[in-house]
mmCIF file with all atom_site columns, C-alpha atoms in Angstrom:
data_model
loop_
_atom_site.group_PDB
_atom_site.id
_atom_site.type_symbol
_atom_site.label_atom_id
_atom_site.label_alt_id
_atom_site.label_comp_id
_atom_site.label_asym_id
_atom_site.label_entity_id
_atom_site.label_seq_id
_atom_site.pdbx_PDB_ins_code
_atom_site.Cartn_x
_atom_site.Cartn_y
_atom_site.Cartn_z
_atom_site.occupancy
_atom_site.B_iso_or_equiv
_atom_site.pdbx_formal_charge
_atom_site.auth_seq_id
_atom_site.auth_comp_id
_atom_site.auth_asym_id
_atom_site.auth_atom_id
_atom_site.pdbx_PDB_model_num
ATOM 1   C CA . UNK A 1 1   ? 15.086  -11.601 -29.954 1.00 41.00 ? 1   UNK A CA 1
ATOM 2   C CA . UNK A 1 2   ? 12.104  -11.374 -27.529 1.00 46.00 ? 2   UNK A CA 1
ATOM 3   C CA . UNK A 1 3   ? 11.422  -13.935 -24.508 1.00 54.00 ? 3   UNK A CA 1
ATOM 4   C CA . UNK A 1 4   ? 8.413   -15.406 -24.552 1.00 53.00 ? 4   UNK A CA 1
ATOM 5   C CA . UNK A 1 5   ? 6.163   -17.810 -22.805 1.00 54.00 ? 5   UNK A CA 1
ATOM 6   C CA . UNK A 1 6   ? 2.597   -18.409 -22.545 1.00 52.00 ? 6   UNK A CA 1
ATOM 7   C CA . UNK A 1 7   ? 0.499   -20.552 -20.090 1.00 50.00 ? 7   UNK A CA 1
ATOM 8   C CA . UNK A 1 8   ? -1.181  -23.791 -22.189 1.00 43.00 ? 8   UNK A CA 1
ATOM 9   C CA . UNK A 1 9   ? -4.522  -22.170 -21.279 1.00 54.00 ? 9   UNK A CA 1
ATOM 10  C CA . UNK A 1 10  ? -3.247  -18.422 -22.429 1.00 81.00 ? 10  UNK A CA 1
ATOM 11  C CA . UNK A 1 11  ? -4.991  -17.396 -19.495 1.00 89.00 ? 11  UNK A CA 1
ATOM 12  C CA . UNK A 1 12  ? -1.873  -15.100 -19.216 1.00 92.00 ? 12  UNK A CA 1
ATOM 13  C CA . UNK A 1 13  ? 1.448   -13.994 -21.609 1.00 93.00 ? 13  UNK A CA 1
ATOM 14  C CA . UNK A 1 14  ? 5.026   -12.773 -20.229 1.00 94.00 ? 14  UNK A CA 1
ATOM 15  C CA . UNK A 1 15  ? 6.713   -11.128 -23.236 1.00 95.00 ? 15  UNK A CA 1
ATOM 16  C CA . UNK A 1 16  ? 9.756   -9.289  -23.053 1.00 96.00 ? 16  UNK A CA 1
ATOM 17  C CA . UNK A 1 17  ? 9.585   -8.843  -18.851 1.00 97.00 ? 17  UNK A CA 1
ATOM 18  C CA . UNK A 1 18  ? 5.627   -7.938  -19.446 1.00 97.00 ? 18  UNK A CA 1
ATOM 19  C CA . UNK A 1 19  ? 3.050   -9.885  -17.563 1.00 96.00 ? 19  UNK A CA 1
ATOM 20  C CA . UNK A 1 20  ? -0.511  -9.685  -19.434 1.00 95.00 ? 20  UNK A CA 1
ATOM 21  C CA . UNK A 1 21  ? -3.136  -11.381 -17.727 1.00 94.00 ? 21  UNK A CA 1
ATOM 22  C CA . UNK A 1 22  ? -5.981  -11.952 -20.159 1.00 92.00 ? 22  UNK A CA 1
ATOM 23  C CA . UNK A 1 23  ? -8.119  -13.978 -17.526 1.00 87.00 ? 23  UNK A CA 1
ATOM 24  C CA . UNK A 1 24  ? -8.127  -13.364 -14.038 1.00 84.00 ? 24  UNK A CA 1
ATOM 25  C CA . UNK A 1 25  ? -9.115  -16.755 -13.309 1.00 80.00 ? 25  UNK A CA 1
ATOM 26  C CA . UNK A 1 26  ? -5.508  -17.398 -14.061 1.00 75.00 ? 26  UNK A CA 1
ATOM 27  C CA . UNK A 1 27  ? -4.428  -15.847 -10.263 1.00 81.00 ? 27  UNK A CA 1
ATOM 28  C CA . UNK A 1 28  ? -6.399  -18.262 -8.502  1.00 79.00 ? 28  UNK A CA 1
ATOM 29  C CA . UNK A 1 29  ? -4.028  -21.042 -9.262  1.00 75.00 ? 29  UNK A CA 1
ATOM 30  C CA . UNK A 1 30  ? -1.083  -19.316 -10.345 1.00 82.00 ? 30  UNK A CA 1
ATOM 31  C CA . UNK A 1 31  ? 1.176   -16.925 -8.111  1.00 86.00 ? 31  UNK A CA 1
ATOM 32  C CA . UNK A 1 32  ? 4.508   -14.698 -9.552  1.00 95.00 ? 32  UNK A CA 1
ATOM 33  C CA . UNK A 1 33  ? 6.016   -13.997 -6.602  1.00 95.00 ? 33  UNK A CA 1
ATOM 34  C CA . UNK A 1 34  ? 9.831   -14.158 -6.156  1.00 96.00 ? 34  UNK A CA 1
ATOM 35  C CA . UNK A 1 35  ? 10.631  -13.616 -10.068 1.00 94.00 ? 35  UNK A CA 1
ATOM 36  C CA . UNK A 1 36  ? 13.359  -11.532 -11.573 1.00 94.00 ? 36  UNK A CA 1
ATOM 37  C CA . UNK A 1 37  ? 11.663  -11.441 -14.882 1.00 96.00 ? 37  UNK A CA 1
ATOM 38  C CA . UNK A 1 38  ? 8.686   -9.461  -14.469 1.00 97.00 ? 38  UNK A CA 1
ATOM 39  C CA . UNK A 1 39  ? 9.145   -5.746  -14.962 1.00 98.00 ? 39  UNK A CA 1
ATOM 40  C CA . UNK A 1 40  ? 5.787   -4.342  -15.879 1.00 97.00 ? 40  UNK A CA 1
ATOM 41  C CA . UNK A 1 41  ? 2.184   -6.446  -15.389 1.00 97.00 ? 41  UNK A CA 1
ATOM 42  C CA . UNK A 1 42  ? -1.335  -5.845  -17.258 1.00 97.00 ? 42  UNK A CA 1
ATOM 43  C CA . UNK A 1 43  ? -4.126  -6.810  -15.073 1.00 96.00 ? 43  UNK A CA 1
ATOM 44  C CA . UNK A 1 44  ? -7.706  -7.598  -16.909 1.00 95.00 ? 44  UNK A CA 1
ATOM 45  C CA . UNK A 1 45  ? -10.581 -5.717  -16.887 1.00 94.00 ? 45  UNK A CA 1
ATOM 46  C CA . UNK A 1 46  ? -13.430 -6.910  -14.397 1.00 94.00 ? 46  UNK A CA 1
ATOM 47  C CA . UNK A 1 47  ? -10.708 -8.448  -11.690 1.00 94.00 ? 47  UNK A CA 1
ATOM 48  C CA . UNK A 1 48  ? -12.170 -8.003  -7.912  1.00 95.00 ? 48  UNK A CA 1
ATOM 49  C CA . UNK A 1 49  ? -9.252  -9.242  -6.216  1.00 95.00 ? 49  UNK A CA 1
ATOM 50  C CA . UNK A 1 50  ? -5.178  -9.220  -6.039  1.00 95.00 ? 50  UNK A CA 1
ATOM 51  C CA . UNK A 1 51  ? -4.576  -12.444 -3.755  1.00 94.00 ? 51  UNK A CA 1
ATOM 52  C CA . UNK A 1 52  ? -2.041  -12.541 -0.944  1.00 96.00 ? 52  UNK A CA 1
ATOM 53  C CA . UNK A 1 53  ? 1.968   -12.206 -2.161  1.00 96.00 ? 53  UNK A CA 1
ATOM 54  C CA . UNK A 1 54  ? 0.443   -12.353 -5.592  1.00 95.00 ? 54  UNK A CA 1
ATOM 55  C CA . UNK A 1 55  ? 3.774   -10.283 -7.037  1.00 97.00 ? 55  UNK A CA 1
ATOM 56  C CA . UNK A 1 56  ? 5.994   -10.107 -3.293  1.00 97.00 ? 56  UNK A CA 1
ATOM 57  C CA . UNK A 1 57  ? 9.646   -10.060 -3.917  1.00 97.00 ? 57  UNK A CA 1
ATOM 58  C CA . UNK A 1 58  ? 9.449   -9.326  -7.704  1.00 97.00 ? 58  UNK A CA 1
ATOM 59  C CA . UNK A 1 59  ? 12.665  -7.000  -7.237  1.00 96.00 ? 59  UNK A CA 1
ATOM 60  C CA . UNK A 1 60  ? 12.429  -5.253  -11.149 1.00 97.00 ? 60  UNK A CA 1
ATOM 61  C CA . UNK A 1 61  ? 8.915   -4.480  -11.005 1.00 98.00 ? 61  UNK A CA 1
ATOM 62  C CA . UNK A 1 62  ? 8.350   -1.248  -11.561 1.00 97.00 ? 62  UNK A CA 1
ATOM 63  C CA . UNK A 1 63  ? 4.982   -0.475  -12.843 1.00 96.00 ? 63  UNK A CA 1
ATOM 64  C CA . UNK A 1 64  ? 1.541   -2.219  -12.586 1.00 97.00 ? 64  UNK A CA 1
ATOM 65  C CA . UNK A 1 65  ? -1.468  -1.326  -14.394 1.00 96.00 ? 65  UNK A CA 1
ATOM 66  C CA . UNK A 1 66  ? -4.779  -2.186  -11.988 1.00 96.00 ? 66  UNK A CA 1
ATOM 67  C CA . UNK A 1 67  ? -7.704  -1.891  -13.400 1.00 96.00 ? 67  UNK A CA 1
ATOM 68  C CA . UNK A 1 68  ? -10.866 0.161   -11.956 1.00 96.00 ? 68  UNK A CA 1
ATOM 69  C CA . UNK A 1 69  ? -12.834 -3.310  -10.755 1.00 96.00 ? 69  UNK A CA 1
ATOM 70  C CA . UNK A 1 70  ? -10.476 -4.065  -8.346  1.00 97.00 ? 70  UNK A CA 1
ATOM 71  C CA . UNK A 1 71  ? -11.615 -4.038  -4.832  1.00 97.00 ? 71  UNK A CA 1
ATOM 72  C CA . UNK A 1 72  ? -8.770  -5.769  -2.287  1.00 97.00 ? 72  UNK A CA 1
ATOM 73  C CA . UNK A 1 73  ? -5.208  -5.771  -2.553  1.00 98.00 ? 73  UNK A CA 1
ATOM 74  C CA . UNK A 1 74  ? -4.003  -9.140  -0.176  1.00 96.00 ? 74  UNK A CA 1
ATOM 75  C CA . UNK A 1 75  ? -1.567  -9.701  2.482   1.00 97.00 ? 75  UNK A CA 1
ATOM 76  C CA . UNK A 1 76  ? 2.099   -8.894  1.020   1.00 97.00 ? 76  UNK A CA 1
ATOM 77  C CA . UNK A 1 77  ? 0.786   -8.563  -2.640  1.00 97.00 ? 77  UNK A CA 1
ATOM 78  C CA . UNK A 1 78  ? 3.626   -6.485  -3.991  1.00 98.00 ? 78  UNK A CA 1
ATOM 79  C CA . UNK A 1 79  ? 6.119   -6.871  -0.524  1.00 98.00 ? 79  UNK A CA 1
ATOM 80  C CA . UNK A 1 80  ? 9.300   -6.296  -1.176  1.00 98.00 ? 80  UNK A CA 1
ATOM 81  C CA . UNK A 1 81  ? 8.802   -5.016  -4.754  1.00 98.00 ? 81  UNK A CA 1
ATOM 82  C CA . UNK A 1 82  ? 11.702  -2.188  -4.376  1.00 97.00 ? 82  UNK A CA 1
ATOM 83  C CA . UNK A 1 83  ? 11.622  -0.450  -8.257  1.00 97.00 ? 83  UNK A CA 1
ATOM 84  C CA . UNK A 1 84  ? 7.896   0.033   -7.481  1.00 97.00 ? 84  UNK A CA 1
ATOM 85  C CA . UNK A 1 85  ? 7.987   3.778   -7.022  1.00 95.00 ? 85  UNK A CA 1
ATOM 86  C CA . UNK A 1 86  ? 4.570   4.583   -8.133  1.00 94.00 ? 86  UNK A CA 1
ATOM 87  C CA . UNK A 1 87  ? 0.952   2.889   -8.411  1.00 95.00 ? 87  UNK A CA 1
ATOM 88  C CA . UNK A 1 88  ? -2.607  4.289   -9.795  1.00 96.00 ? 88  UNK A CA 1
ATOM 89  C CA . UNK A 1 89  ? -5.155  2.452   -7.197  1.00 97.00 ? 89  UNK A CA 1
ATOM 90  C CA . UNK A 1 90  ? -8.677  2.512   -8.704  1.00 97.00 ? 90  UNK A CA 1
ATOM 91  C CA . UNK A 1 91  ? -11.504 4.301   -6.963  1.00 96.00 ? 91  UNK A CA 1
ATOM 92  C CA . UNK A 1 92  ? -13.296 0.988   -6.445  1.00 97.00 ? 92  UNK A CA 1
ATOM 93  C CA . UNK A 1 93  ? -10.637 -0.301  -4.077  1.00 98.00 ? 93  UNK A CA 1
ATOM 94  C CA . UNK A 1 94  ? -11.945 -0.576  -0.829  1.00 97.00 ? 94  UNK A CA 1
ATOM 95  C CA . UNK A 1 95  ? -9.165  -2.782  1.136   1.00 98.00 ? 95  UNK A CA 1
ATOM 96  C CA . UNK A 1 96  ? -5.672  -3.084  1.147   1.00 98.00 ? 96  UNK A CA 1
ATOM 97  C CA . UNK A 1 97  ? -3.827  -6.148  2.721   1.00 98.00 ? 97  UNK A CA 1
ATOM 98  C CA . UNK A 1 98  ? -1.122  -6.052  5.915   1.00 98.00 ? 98  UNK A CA 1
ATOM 99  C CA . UNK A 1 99  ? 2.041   -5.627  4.652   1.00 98.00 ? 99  UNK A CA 1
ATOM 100 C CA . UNK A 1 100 ? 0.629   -5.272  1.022   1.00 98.00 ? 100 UNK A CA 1
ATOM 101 C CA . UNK A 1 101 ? 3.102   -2.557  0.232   1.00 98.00 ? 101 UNK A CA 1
ATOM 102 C CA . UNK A 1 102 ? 5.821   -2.506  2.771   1.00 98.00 ? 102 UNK A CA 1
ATOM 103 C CA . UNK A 1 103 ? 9.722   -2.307  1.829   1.00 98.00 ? 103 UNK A CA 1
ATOM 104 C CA . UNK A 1 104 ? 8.810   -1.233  -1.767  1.00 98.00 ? 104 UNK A CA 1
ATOM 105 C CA . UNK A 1 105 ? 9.990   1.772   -3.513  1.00 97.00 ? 105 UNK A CA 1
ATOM 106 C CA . UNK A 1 106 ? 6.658   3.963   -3.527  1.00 97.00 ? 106 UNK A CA 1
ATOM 107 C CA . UNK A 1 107 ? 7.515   7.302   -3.358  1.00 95.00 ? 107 UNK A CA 1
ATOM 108 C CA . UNK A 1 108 ? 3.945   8.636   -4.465  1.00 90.00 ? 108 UNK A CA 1
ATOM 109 C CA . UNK A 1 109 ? 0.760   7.053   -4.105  1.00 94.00 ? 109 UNK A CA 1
ATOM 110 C CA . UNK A 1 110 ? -2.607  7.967   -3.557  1.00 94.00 ? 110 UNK A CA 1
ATOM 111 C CA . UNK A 1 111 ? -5.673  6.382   -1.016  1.00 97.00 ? 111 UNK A CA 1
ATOM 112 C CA . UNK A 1 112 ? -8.856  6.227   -2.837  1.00 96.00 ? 112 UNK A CA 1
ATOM 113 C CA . UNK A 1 113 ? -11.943 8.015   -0.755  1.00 95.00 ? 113 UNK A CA 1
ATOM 114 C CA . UNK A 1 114 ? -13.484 4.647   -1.392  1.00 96.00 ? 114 UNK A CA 1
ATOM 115 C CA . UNK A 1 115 ? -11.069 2.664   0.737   1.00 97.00 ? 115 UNK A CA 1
ATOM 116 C CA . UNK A 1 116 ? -12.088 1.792   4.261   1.00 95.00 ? 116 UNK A CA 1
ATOM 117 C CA . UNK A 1 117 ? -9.185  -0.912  5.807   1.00 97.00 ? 117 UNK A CA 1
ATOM 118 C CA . UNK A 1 118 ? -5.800  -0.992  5.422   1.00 98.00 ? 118 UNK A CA 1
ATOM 119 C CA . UNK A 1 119 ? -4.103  -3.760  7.141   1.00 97.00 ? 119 UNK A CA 1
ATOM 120 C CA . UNK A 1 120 ? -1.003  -3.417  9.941   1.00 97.00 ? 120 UNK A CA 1
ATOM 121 C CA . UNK A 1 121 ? 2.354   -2.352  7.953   1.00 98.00 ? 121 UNK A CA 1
ATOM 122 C CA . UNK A 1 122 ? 0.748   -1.495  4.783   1.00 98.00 ? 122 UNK A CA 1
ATOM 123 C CA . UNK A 1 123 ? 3.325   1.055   3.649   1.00 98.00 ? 123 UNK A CA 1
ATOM 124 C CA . UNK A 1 124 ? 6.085   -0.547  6.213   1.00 98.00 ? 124 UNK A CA 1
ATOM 125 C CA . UNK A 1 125 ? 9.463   0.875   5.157   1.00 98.00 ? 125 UNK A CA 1
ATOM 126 C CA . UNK A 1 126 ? 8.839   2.505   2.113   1.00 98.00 ? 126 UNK A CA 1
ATOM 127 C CA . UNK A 1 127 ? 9.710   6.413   0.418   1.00 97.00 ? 127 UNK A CA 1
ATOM 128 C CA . UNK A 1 128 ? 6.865   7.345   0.883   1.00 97.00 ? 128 UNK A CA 1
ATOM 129 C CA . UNK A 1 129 ? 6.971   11.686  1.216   1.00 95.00 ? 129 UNK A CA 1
ATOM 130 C CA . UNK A 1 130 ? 3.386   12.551  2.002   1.00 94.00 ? 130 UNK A CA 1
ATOM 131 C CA . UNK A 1 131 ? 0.199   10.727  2.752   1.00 95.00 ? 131 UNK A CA 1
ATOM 132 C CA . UNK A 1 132 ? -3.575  11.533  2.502   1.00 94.00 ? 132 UNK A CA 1
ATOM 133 C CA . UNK A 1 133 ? -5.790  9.527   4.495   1.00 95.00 ? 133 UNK A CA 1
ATOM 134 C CA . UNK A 1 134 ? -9.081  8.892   3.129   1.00 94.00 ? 134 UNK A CA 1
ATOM 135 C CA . UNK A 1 135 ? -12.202 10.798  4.472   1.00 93.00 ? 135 UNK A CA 1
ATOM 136 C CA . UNK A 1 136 ? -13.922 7.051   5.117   1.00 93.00 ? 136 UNK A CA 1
ATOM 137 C CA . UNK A 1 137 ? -10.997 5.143   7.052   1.00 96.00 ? 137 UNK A CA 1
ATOM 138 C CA . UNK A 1 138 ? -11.722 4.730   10.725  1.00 96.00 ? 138 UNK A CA 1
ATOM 139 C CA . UNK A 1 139 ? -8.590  3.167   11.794  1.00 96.00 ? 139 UNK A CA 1
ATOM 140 C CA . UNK A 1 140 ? -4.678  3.684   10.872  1.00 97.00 ? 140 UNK A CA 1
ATOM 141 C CA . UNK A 1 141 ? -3.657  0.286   12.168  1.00 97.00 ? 141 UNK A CA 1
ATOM 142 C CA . UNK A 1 142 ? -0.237  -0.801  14.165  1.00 97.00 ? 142 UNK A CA 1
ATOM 143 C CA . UNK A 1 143 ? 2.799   0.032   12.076  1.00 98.00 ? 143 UNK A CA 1
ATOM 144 C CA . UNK A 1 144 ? 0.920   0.858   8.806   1.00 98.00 ? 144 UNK A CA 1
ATOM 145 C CA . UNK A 1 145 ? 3.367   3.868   8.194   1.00 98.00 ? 145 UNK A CA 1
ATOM 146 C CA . UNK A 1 146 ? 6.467   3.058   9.998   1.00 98.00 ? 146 UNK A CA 1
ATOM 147 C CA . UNK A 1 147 ? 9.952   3.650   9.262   1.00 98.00 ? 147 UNK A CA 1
ATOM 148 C CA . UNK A 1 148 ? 8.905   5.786   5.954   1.00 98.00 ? 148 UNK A CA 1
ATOM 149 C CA . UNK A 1 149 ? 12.317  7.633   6.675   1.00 97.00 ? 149 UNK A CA 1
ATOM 150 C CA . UNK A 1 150 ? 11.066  10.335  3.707   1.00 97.00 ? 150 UNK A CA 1
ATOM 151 C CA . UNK A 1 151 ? 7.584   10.828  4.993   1.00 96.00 ? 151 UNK A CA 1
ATOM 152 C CA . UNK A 1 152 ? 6.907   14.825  6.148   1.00 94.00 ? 152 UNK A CA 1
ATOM 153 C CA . UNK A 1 153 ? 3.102   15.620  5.849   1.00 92.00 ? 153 UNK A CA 1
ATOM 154 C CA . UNK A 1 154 ? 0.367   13.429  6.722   1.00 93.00 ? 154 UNK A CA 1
ATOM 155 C CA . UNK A 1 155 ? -3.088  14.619  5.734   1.00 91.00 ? 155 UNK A CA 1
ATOM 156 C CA . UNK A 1 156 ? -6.274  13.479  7.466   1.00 93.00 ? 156 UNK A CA 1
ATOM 157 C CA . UNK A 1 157 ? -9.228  14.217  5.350   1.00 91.00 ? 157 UNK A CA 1
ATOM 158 C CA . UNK A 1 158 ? -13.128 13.848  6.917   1.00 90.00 ? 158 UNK A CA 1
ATOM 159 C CA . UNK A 1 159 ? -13.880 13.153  10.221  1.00 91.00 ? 159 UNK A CA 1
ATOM 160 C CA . UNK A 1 160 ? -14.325 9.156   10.250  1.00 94.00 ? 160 UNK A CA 1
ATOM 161 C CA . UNK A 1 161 ? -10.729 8.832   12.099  1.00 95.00 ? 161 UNK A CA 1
ATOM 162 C CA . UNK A 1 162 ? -10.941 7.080   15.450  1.00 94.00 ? 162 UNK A CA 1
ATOM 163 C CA . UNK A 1 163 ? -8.015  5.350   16.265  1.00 95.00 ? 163 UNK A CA 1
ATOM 164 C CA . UNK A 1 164 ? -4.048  5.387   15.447  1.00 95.00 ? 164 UNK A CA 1
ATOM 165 C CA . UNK A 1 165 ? -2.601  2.123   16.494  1.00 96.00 ? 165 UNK A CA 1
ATOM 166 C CA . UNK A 1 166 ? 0.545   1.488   18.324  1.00 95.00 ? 166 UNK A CA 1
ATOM 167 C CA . UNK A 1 167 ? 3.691   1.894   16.170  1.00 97.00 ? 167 UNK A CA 1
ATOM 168 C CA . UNK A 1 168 ? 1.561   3.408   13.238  1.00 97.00 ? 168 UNK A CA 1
ATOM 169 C CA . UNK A 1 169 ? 4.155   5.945   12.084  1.00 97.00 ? 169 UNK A CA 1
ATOM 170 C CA . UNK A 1 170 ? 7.353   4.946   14.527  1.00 97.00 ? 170 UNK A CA 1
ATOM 171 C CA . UNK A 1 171 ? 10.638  6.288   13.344  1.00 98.00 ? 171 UNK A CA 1
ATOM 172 C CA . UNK A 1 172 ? 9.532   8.603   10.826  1.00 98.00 ? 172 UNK A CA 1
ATOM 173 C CA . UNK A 1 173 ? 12.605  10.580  11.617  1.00 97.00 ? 173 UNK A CA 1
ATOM 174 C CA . UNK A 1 174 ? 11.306  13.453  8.554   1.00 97.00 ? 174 UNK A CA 1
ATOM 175 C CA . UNK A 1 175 ? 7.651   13.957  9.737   1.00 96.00 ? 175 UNK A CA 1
ATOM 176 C CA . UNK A 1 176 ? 7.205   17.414  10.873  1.00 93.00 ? 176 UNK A CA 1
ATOM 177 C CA . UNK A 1 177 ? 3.498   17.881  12.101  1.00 86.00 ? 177 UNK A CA 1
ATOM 178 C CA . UNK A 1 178 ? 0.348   16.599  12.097  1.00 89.00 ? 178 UNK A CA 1
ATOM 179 C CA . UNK A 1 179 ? -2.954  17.787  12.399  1.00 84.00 ? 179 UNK A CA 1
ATOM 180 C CA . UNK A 1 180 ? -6.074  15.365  13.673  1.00 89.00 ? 180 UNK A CA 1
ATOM 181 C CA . UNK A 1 181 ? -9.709  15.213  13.193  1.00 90.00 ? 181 UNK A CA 1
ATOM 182 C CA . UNK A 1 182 ? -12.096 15.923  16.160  1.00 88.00 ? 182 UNK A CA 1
ATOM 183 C CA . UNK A 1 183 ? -13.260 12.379  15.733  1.00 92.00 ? 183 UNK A CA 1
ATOM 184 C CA . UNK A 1 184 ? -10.026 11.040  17.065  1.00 92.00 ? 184 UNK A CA 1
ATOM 185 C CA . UNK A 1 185 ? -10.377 8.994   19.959  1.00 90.00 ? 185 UNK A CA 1
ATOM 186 C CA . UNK A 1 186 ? -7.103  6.974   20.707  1.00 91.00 ? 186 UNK A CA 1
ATOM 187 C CA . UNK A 1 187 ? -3.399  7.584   19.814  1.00 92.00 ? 187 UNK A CA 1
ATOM 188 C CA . UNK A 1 188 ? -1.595  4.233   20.852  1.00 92.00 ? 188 UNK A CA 1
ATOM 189 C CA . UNK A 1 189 ? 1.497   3.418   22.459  1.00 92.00 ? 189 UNK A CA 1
ATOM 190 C CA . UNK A 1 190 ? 4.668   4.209   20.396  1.00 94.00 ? 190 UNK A CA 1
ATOM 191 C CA . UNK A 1 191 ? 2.592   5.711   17.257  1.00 94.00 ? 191 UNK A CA 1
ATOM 192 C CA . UNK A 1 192 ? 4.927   8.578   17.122  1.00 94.00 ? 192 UNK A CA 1
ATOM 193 C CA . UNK A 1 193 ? 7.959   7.274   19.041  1.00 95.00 ? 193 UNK A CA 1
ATOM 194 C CA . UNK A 1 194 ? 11.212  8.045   17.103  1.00 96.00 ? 194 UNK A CA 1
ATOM 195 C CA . UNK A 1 195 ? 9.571   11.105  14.977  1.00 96.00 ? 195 UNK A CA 1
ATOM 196 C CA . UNK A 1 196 ? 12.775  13.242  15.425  1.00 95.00 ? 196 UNK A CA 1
ATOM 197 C CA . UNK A 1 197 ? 11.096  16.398  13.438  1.00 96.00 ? 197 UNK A CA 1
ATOM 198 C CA . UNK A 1 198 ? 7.706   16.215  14.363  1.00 93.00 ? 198 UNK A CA 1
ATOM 199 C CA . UNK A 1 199 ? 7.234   19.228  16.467  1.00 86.00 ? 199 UNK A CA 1
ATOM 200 C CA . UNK A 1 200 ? 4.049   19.224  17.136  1.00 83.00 ? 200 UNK A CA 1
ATOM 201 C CA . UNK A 1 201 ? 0.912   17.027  16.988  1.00 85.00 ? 201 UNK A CA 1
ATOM 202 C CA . UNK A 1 202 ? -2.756  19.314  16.864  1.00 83.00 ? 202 UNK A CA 1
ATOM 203 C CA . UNK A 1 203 ? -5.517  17.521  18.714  1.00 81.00 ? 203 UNK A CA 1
ATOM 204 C CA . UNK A 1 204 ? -9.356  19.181  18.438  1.00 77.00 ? 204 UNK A CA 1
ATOM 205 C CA . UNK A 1 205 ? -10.238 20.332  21.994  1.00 79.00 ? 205 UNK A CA 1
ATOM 206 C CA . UNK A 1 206 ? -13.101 19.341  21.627  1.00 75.00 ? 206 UNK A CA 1
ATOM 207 C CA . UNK A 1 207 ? -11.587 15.663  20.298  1.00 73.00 ? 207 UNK A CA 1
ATOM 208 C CA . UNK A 1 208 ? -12.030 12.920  23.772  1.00 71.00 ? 208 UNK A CA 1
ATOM 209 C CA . UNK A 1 209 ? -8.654  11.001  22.624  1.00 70.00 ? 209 UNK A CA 1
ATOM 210 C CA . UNK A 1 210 ? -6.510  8.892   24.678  1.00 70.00 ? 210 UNK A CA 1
ATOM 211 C CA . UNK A 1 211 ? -3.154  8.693   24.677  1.00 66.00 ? 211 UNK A CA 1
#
């Protein structure tokens, strides 16, 4: 026998741990954070915007379909999600939220070259084992990569990169090197502290960063 409900509007169905939003209307005054019950969610064509801590602490999530409208993922929208292992984000994104990600599963994921923020502790704590930053991002902010135990190579594509922020990739005890972009201007205090196997760090010499 299948569980079912549906909103009175059926602005949205959850069916058998599937979330299908039909109208995304519906996640301006509704939020499923903190649920057991959602393992997979359906989000319509044409939505802009994931809100802040839309789906946080929905522990048996494990998949979620965005679709290629979406532009900002909020503060803490799938935080603490720890089955998520693996997202698609759409090449229209262009922000993601603080914390949006951090302590989920996400082994895999890549940055759209369309995205230009990502908030502080973005990826905070999660499996993370390599990481392409996008060609347009101008600033890794404080802790956005920190404590990814599993993270090794870090990839910095373009030459928009100015800034690493304090704490941005602290006690990433796996990360072995990385190589930065002559645009770099500022490494700040504790990005790298507790990076056990990072061996070395390349800076342009022609690169006027601070550290």
């Amino acid at each position: 026998m299948s569980n079912s409900s549906k909103s009175e509007s059926e602005a949205y169905e959850l069916k058998d741990g599937v979330l299908t939003i039909y109208d995304g209307a519906a996640l301006d005054n509704e939020y499923f954070d903190d649920r057991n019950d959602i393992v997979k969610v359906d989000l319509p064509a044409g939505l802009k915007e994931i809100h802040d801590e839309m789906f946080s602490e929905d522990y048996n999530l494990v998949e979620a379909n965005i679709p290629d409208s979406l532009k900002s993922i909020g503060y803490e929208a799938f935080e603490s999600c720890k089955r998520l292992k693996n997202i698609d984000l759409p090449d229209s994104l262009e922000s993601i939220g603080s914390s949006a990600f951090a302590y989920t599963g996400l082994k895999n994921i890549k940055i759209p070259e369309s995205v230009k923020e990502i908030g502080d502790s973005a990826f905070f704590r999660t499996a993370l084992q390599e990481i392409t930053i996008p060609q347009n991002l101008q600033k890794i902010e404080g802790g956005t990569f920190a404590e990814c135990h599993d993270l090794r190579k870090v990839t910095v594509e373009g030459n928009a990169l100015t800034d690493i922020c304090l704490r941005a990739f602290k006690d990433c005890k796996n990360l072995e090197s990385v190589s930065l972009p002559e645009s770099i201007k500022l490494i700040g205090e504790s990005a790298f502290l507790g990076c056990e196997s990072l061996k070395e760090i390349t800076i342009p010499a022609t690169s006027r960063c601070i550290i």
